[in-house]
Short mmCIF file of C-alpha atoms in Angstrom, two decimals:
data_model
loop_
_atom_site.label_atom_id
_atom_site.label_comp_id
_atom_site.label_asym_id
_atom_site.label_seq_id
_atom_site.Cartn_x
_atom_site.Cartn_y
_atom_site.Cartn_z
CA MET A 1 6.85 -10.22 -9.73
CA MET A 2 7.12 -7.29 -7.30
CA ALA A 3 10.47 -7.15 -6.37
CA ALA A 4 10.15 -3.26 -5.10
CA PHE A 5 8.65 -4.60 -2.26
CA ALA A 6 11.30 -6.67 -1.87
CA THR A 7 13.93 -5.30 -2.33
CA GLY A 8 13.43 -1.64 -0.84
CA ARG A 9 15.69 0.43 -3.15
CA ARG A 10 14.64 4.13 -4.06
CA GLU A 11 15.52 6.24 -6.58
CA ALA A 12 14.25 9.34 -5.64
CA ALA A 13 13.68 11.35 -8.94
CA HIS A 14 11.81 8.83 -10.35
CA VAL A 15 9.48 7.52 -7.67
CA ALA A 16 8.60 11.26 -6.18
CA PRO A 17 6.33 12.37 -9.21
CA ARG A 18 4.24 9.38 -9.29
CA VAL A 19 4.08 8.60 -6.04
CA ALA A 20 2.96 12.51 -5.38
CA ALA A 21 0.27 12.19 -7.40
CA LEU A 22 -1.43 9.28 -6.08
CA VAL A 23 -1.30 10.42 -2.26
CA ARG A 24 -2.59 14.04 -4.49
CA ALA A 25 -5.88 12.01 -5.86
CA PHE A 26 -6.85 10.19 -2.88
CA GLU A 27 -6.60 13.49 -0.98
CA GLU A 28 -9.09 14.79 -3.26
CA VAL A 29 -10.83 11.71 -2.83
CA ALA A 30 -11.14 12.04 0.98
CA ALA A 31 -11.83 15.80 0.76
CA THR A 32 -14.51 15.22 -1.39
CA ARG A 33 -16.33 11.98 -1.88
CA MET A 34 -15.22 10.17 1.89
CA ALA A 35 -15.69 13.41 3.29
CA GLY A 36 -17.98 13.10 6.47
CA LEU A 37 -18.74 8.85 5.65
CA PRO A 38 -18.53 6.79 9.38
CA VAL A 39 -15.75 5.09 7.78
CA MET A 40 -12.97 7.76 8.44
CA HIS A 41 -10.97 7.94 10.51
CA PRO A 42 -10.63 11.23 11.79
CA GLN A 43 -6.78 10.97 13.34
CA LEU A 44 -4.89 9.32 9.79
CA ARG A 45 -4.52 11.31 6.48
CA VAL A 46 -3.18 10.02 3.38
CA GLU A 47 0.18 9.25 3.43
CA ALA A 48 2.92 7.00 0.76
CA VAL A 49 5.28 4.66 2.86
CA GLY A 50 7.96 2.70 1.54
CA PHE A 51 7.31 3.06 -2.30
CA ALA A 52 11.05 1.60 -4.16
CA ARG A 53 11.51 1.22 -8.02
CA ASP A 54 11.88 -2.35 -9.61
CA GLU A 55 11.74 -3.42 -13.63
CA ASP A 56 7.92 -3.47 -13.06
CA GLY A 57 6.96 -0.29 -11.72
CA LEU A 58 6.80 1.35 -8.03
CA GLY A 59 5.58 -0.39 -4.91
CA GLY A 60 4.89 0.93 -1.62
CA VAL A 61 1.83 1.12 0.96
CA LEU A 62 -1.21 3.70 0.52
CA ILE A 63 -2.29 5.01 3.79
CA THR A 64 -5.64 6.75 3.88
CA PRO A 65 -8.42 7.08 6.81
CA TRP A 66 -10.53 4.49 5.18
CA PHE A 67 -7.82 1.71 3.85
CA MET A 68 -4.38 0.60 3.66
CA ASN A 69 -3.47 -1.21 0.40
CA LEU A 70 -0.11 -2.35 -1.26
CA VAL A 71 0.06 -0.09 -4.29
CA CYS A 72 1.86 -1.04 -7.64
CA LEU A 73 2.64 1.53 -9.87
CA PRO A 74 3.10 -0.39 -13.36
CA ASP A 75 5.49 1.04 -16.05
CA GLY A 76 4.53 1.32 -19.48
CA GLY A 77 1.36 -1.11 -21.17
CA ASP A 78 2.01 -3.88 -17.69
CA ALA A 79 -0.85 -2.03 -15.98
CA LEU A 80 -4.02 -3.97 -15.57
CA ALA A 81 -7.41 -2.54 -16.81
CA VAL A 82 -9.70 -1.12 -14.31
CA GLY A 83 -11.33 -4.13 -12.24
CA ALA A 84 -9.47 -6.95 -13.72
CA ALA A 85 -7.75 -8.80 -11.18
CA ARG A 86 -3.83 -10.76 -10.89
CA GLU A 87 -1.85 -12.42 -8.69
CA ARG A 88 1.89 -10.85 -7.84
CA ARG A 89 4.27 -11.81 -5.74
CA VAL A 90 5.66 -9.75 -3.28
CA GLY A 91 8.56 -11.01 -1.06
CA GLY A 92 7.80 -15.00 -0.60
CA GLU A 93 3.76 -14.32 -0.72
CA ALA A 94 1.30 -14.12 -3.73
CA PHE A 95 -1.14 -11.00 -2.85
CA GLY A 96 -4.06 -10.45 -4.99
CA PHE A 97 -3.89 -7.05 -6.72
CA ILE A 98 -7.23 -5.21 -8.64
CA GLY A 99 -6.66 -2.75 -11.48
CA ALA A 100 -7.65 0.84 -10.70
CA GLU A 101 -7.19 4.35 -12.28
CA MET A 102 -7.46 8.04 -11.43
CA PRO A 103 -6.72 11.28 -13.05
CA GLY A 104 -3.92 12.37 -12.57
CA VAL A 105 -2.24 9.27 -12.02
CA GLY A 106 -3.47 6.80 -14.70
CA ARG A 107 -3.82 2.85 -13.78
CA PHE A 108 -2.22 1.01 -11.01
CA GLU A 109 -2.94 -1.74 -8.82
CA ALA A 110 -4.15 -2.34 -5.14
CA CYS A 111 -4.30 -4.97 -2.60
CA SER A 112 -6.28 -4.36 0.28
CA LEU A 113 -4.32 -4.78 3.67
CA CYS A 114 -6.51 -3.02 6.03
CA SER A 115 -9.78 -1.59 5.89
CA PRO A 116 -11.46 0.41 7.82
CA MET A 117 -8.79 1.79 9.83
CA PHE A 118 -10.27 2.24 13.43
CA HIS A 119 -7.87 -0.07 15.19
CA PHE A 120 -5.16 2.33 14.39
CA ALA A 121 -4.78 4.86 17.45
CA ASP A 122 -3.04 7.41 14.70
CA GLN A 123 -1.09 8.03 11.99
CA ASP A 124 2.38 6.98 13.73
CA ALA A 125 0.70 3.63 14.34
CA ALA A 126 -0.59 3.19 10.88
CA ARG A 127 2.93 3.87 9.43
CA ALA A 128 4.67 2.00 11.94
CA THR A 129 2.26 -0.61 10.85
CA ALA A 130 2.92 -0.15 6.84
CA GLN A 131 6.73 -0.36 7.39
CA ALA A 132 6.66 -3.45 9.68
CA VAL A 133 5.11 -5.16 6.24
CA LEU A 134 7.03 -3.46 4.21
CA ASP A 135 10.21 -4.48 6.04
CA LEU A 136 8.47 -8.38 6.47
CA LEU A 137 8.11 -8.33 2.54
CA ARG A 138 11.62 -7.54 1.37
CA LYS A 139 12.82 -9.60 4.21
CA SER A 140 11.46 -12.43 2.97
CA GLY A 141 11.98 -11.19 -0.86
CA THR A 142 15.93 -11.60 0.09
CA ALA A 143 15.92 -14.93 1.33
CA ALA A 144 17.01 -17.75 -1.47
CA GLU A 145 14.25 -19.36 -0.23
CA ALA A 146 11.32 -16.93 1.24
CA PRO A 147 9.47 -18.70 4.70
CA ALA A 148 5.85 -18.88 4.71
CA MET A 149 3.66 -15.65 5.23
CA PRO A 150 1.11 -15.30 7.71
CA SER A 151 -2.23 -14.54 6.75
CA ARG A 152 -2.73 -10.60 6.35
CA ARG A 153 -4.79 -10.62 9.09
CA ALA A 154 -2.19 -12.03 11.52
CA LEU A 155 0.48 -9.52 9.82
CA PHE A 156 -1.98 -6.70 11.09
CA LEU A 157 -2.77 -7.34 14.58
CA GLY A 158 -0.12 -8.76 15.63
CA ARG A 159 2.01 -6.04 13.97
CA ALA A 160 -0.69 -3.16 15.13
CA GLY A 161 -0.95 -3.99 18.67
CA ALA A 162 1.06 -1.23 19.98
CA GLY A 163 -1.04 1.42 17.79
CA ARG A 164 -4.84 -0.38 18.74
CA ALA A 165 -6.90 2.06 20.05
CA PRO A 166 -8.14 1.33 23.78
#
């Protein structure tokens, strides 16, 4: 379970170093392997949104110029092997996560929410959408019986409307 997405609690002293390492790693990818590729949205940058701690590790949303993912940074030996898949409950919804690993970050799990990112006008619109998704998941995760969540596509098309580029 990913209660981190459900509770929204933050323990900044523990969260900040791991999340900062994740951001640095993806900034490096953006500046090297992804630089100049047509999938890169020039108005976006790498940013971690809403990361919080729970018994499984850290969870939040990672925005890059080419994708937006739910990310789990599991504690200890619970991390998936690279390329392995599992379902995690996030709020009231089941999401499929894939194992990944990056130098300086270690193993983590990611679930694609949006790619490419061209329907966002700017960083503020992408951030607002990421936060809105987390708010929905956290709200549904605190209910005794979580309401049915709309599809990921519906979440983004409905919430990102104000941030769409013309």
